[in-house]
Amino acid sequence: MRLGEHELSFEEGQWTATGSQRAAGSSQEHNRLKKESLALQEENNLLKYKVELLLDMLAASNADCVALQKEIDAIKKAQIPSKKR
């Protein structure tokens, strides 16, 4: 099959460029872009994982802070009656 200056053939379930040097060059670029896309997808997945981990850490830290604030409030409340005597 010809598309403009490019000649393509369907072999083993994939389209591959055949014929001219220009088609071979675009096939190489396609492979390079495919590898780059895969690397970026992997990096994106890693970054998503890191964001989830940081959100979990933030939630745990917030829960600890709330618990400590409740303890502080309880201690303050317990000390107020003894100051009035």
Short mmCIF file of N, CA and C in Angstrom, two decimals:
data_model
loop_
_atom_site.label_atom_id
_atom_site.label_comp_id
_atom_site.label_asym_id
_atom_site.label_seq_id
_atom_site.Cartn_x
_atom_site.Cartn_y
_atom_site.Cartn_z
N MET A 1 0.85 -1.17 0.00
CA MET A 1 0.00 0.00 0.00
C MET A 1 0.90 1.23 0.00
N ARG A 2 0.55 2.19 -0.84
CA ARG A 2 1.30 3.45 -0.90
C ARG A 2 0.46 4.57 -0.32
N LEU A 3 1.10 5.37 0.52
CA LEU A 3 0.50 6.59 1.07
C LEU A 3 1.46 7.74 0.79
N GLY A 4 1.16 8.50 -0.22
CA GLY A 4 2.06 9.58 -0.60
C GLY A 4 3.39 9.01 -1.04
N GLU A 5 4.46 9.42 -0.37
CA GLU A 5 5.79 8.92 -0.69
C GLU A 5 6.13 7.66 0.09
N HIS A 6 5.26 7.23 0.96
CA HIS A 6 5.54 6.09 1.83
C HIS A 6 4.86 4.84 1.32
N GLU A 7 5.59 3.74 1.45
CA GLU A 7 5.03 2.44 1.09
C GLU A 7 4.95 1.60 2.36
N LEU A 8 3.78 1.06 2.62
CA LEU A 8 3.56 0.28 3.84
C LEU A 8 3.11 -1.12 3.50
N SER A 9 3.48 -2.07 4.36
CA SER A 9 2.98 -3.44 4.20
C SER A 9 2.53 -3.95 5.56
N PHE A 10 1.54 -4.81 5.54
CA PHE A 10 0.99 -5.37 6.77
C PHE A 10 1.57 -6.77 6.94
N GLU A 11 2.48 -6.91 7.93
CA GLU A 11 3.16 -8.18 8.15
C GLU A 11 3.06 -8.57 9.62
N GLU A 12 2.61 -9.78 9.86
CA GLU A 12 2.53 -10.33 11.21
C GLU A 12 1.74 -9.41 12.15
N GLY A 13 0.66 -8.87 11.64
CA GLY A 13 -0.23 -8.06 12.47
C GLY A 13 0.22 -6.63 12.69
N GLN A 14 1.25 -6.16 12.00
CA GLN A 14 1.73 -4.79 12.17
C GLN A 14 2.02 -4.16 10.82
N TRP A 15 1.80 -2.86 10.74
CA TRP A 15 2.15 -2.10 9.55
C TRP A 15 3.62 -1.74 9.65
N THR A 16 4.35 -1.98 8.60
CA THR A 16 5.77 -1.63 8.55
C THR A 16 6.05 -0.87 7.26
N ALA A 17 6.98 0.06 7.36
CA ALA A 17 7.37 0.84 6.19
C ALA A 17 8.33 0.02 5.33
N THR A 18 8.13 0.06 4.05
CA THR A 18 9.03 -0.65 3.13
C THR A 18 9.38 0.29 2.00
N GLY A 19 10.38 -0.07 1.27
CA GLY A 19 10.71 0.71 0.07
C GLY A 19 11.75 1.79 0.33
N SER A 20 11.36 3.02 0.18
CA SER A 20 12.31 4.14 0.15
C SER A 20 13.02 4.34 1.49
N GLN A 21 14.15 5.03 1.43
CA GLN A 21 14.93 5.38 2.62
C GLN A 21 14.11 6.27 3.55
N ARG A 22 13.30 7.12 2.97
CA ARG A 22 12.49 8.04 3.78
C ARG A 22 11.49 7.26 4.64
N ALA A 23 10.92 6.22 4.07
CA ALA A 23 9.99 5.38 4.82
C ALA A 23 10.71 4.67 5.95
N ALA A 24 11.92 4.19 5.67
CA ALA A 24 12.71 3.52 6.70
C ALA A 24 13.05 4.49 7.83
N GLY A 25 13.34 5.72 7.46
CA GLY A 25 13.63 6.74 8.47
C GLY A 25 12.43 7.02 9.35
N SER A 26 11.25 7.08 8.75
CA SER A 26 10.07 7.35 9.54
C SER A 26 9.72 6.15 10.42
N SER A 27 10.07 4.94 9.96
CA SER A 27 9.86 3.75 10.78
C SER A 27 10.77 3.79 12.00
N GLN A 28 12.00 4.22 11.81
CA GLN A 28 12.93 4.36 12.93
C GLN A 28 12.42 5.41 13.91
N GLU A 29 11.93 6.51 13.37
CA GLU A 29 11.40 7.55 14.26
C GLU A 29 10.17 7.05 15.01
N HIS A 30 9.34 6.27 14.32
CA HIS A 30 8.17 5.70 14.98
C HIS A 30 8.59 4.81 16.15
N ASN A 31 9.62 3.98 15.93
CA ASN A 31 10.11 3.11 17.00
C ASN A 31 10.69 3.93 18.15
N ARG A 32 11.41 4.99 17.82
CA ARG A 32 11.99 5.86 18.86
C ARG A 32 10.88 6.52 19.67
N LEU A 33 9.86 7.03 18.97
CA LEU A 33 8.76 7.68 19.66
C LEU A 33 7.97 6.69 20.51
N LYS A 34 7.86 5.47 20.03
CA LYS A 34 7.16 4.43 20.79
C LYS A 34 7.91 4.14 22.10
N LYS A 35 9.23 4.03 22.01
CA LYS A 35 10.05 3.80 23.21
C LYS A 35 9.95 4.98 24.17
N GLU A 36 10.01 6.18 23.63
CA GLU A 36 9.91 7.38 24.46
C GLU A 36 8.54 7.45 25.14
N SER A 37 7.50 7.10 24.41
CA SER A 37 6.15 7.09 24.97
C SER A 37 6.05 6.09 26.12
N LEU A 38 6.62 4.92 25.94
CA LEU A 38 6.61 3.90 26.99
C LEU A 38 7.36 4.38 28.23
N ALA A 39 8.51 5.00 28.02
CA ALA A 39 9.29 5.53 29.15
C ALA A 39 8.51 6.61 29.89
N LEU A 40 7.82 7.47 29.15
CA LEU A 40 7.03 8.53 29.78
C LEU A 40 5.84 7.96 30.54
N GLN A 41 5.23 6.91 30.00
CA GLN A 41 4.12 6.26 30.70
C GLN A 41 4.60 5.65 32.01
N GLU A 42 5.77 5.02 31.99
CA GLU A 42 6.33 4.42 33.20
C GLU A 42 6.66 5.50 34.23
N GLU A 43 7.23 6.61 33.77
CA GLU A 43 7.54 7.71 34.68
C GLU A 43 6.26 8.29 35.27
N ASN A 44 5.22 8.41 34.44
CA ASN A 44 3.93 8.93 34.91
C ASN A 44 3.34 8.01 35.97
N ASN A 45 3.42 6.70 35.76
CA ASN A 45 2.92 5.75 36.75
C ASN A 45 3.68 5.87 38.06
N LEU A 46 5.00 6.04 37.99
CA LEU A 46 5.81 6.21 39.20
C LEU A 46 5.41 7.48 39.94
N LEU A 47 5.21 8.56 39.20
CA LEU A 47 4.82 9.83 39.82
C LEU A 47 3.44 9.73 40.45
N LYS A 48 2.51 9.03 39.81
CA LYS A 48 1.19 8.82 40.40
C LYS A 48 1.31 8.05 41.72
N TYR A 49 2.17 7.03 41.73
CA TYR A 49 2.38 6.24 42.94
C TYR A 49 2.94 7.13 44.05
N LYS A 50 3.91 7.98 43.71
CA LYS A 50 4.50 8.86 44.71
C LYS A 50 3.48 9.84 45.27
N VAL A 51 2.61 10.37 44.42
CA VAL A 51 1.56 11.29 44.88
C VAL A 51 0.63 10.56 45.85
N GLU A 52 0.23 9.34 45.51
CA GLU A 52 -0.64 8.56 46.39
C GLU A 52 0.04 8.30 47.73
N LEU A 53 1.32 7.98 47.70
CA LEU A 53 2.07 7.74 48.92
C LEU A 53 2.13 9.01 49.78
N LEU A 54 2.39 10.14 49.16
CA LEU A 54 2.44 11.41 49.90
C LEU A 54 1.08 11.78 50.48
N LEU A 55 0.01 11.51 49.74
CA LEU A 55 -1.34 11.78 50.27
C LEU A 55 -1.65 10.89 51.46
N ASP A 56 -1.23 9.63 51.42
CA ASP A 56 -1.41 8.73 52.56
C ASP A 56 -0.63 9.23 53.77
N MET A 57 0.61 9.67 53.53
CA MET A 57 1.42 10.19 54.63
C MET A 57 0.79 11.45 55.22
N LEU A 58 0.25 12.31 54.37
CA LEU A 58 -0.40 13.53 54.83
C LEU A 58 -1.64 13.20 55.66
N ALA A 59 -2.42 12.23 55.24
CA ALA A 59 -3.61 11.83 55.98
C ALA A 59 -3.23 11.28 57.35
N ALA A 60 -2.19 10.46 57.41
CA ALA A 60 -1.73 9.91 58.69
C ALA A 60 -1.22 11.02 59.60
N SER A 61 -0.48 11.94 59.05
CA SER A 61 0.04 13.06 59.83
C SER A 61 -1.09 13.93 60.37
N ASN A 62 -2.09 14.16 59.54
CA ASN A 62 -3.25 14.96 59.95
C ASN A 62 -4.00 14.25 61.08
N ALA A 63 -4.17 12.94 60.98
CA ALA A 63 -4.85 12.18 62.02
C ALA A 63 -4.06 12.26 63.33
N ASP A 64 -2.74 12.17 63.27
CA ASP A 64 -1.90 12.30 64.47
C ASP A 64 -2.06 13.68 65.08
N CYS A 65 -2.09 14.70 64.25
CA CYS A 65 -2.22 16.08 64.72
C CYS A 65 -3.56 16.28 65.43
N VAL A 66 -4.62 15.75 64.86
CA VAL A 66 -5.95 15.87 65.48
C VAL A 66 -5.97 15.17 66.83
N ALA A 67 -5.38 13.98 66.91
CA ALA A 67 -5.34 13.24 68.17
C ALA A 67 -4.54 14.00 69.22
N LEU A 68 -3.40 14.56 68.84
CA LEU A 68 -2.59 15.34 69.78
C LEU A 68 -3.33 16.60 70.24
N GLN A 69 -4.05 17.25 69.34
CA GLN A 69 -4.81 18.44 69.71
C GLN A 69 -5.89 18.09 70.72
N LYS A 70 -6.54 16.95 70.56
CA LYS A 70 -7.55 16.49 71.51
C LYS A 70 -6.93 16.25 72.88
N GLU A 71 -5.72 15.65 72.90
CA GLU A 71 -5.03 15.44 74.17
C GLU A 71 -4.69 16.76 74.83
N ILE A 72 -4.21 17.70 74.07
CA ILE A 72 -3.87 19.03 74.61
C ILE A 72 -5.12 19.70 75.18
N ASP A 73 -6.21 19.64 74.45
CA ASP A 73 -7.47 20.23 74.92
C ASP A 73 -7.93 19.57 76.20
N ALA A 74 -7.80 18.24 76.30
CA ALA A 74 -8.21 17.52 77.51
C ALA A 74 -7.35 17.92 78.70
N ILE A 75 -6.05 18.07 78.48
CA ILE A 75 -5.14 18.48 79.56
C ILE A 75 -5.45 19.89 80.02
N LYS A 76 -5.69 20.79 79.08
CA LYS A 76 -6.04 22.17 79.42
C LYS A 76 -7.34 22.21 80.20
N LYS A 77 -8.30 21.43 79.78
CA LYS A 77 -9.60 21.38 80.44
C LYS A 77 -9.45 20.85 81.87
N ALA A 78 -8.57 19.89 82.08
CA ALA A 78 -8.34 19.32 83.40
C ALA A 78 -7.63 20.30 84.32
N GLN A 79 -6.81 21.20 83.78
CA GLN A 79 -6.05 22.15 84.58
C GLN A 79 -6.87 23.38 84.95
N ILE A 80 -7.89 23.72 84.22
CA ILE A 80 -8.68 24.93 84.47
C ILE A 80 -9.35 24.88 85.85
N PRO A 81 -10.02 23.85 86.28
CA PRO A 81 -10.63 23.83 87.61
C PRO A 81 -9.62 24.00 88.74
N SER A 82 -8.43 23.45 88.61
CA SER A 82 -7.44 23.58 89.68
C SER A 82 -6.91 24.99 89.79
N LYS A 83 -6.93 25.78 88.75
CA LYS A 83 -6.46 27.18 88.79
C LYS A 83 -7.46 28.07 89.51
N LYS A 84 -8.76 27.76 89.46
CA LYS A 84 -9.79 28.60 90.06
C LYS A 84 -9.79 28.48 91.57
N ARG A 85 -9.24 27.47 92.21
CA ARG A 85 -9.25 27.28 93.66
C ARG A 85 -8.42 28.24 94.35
#
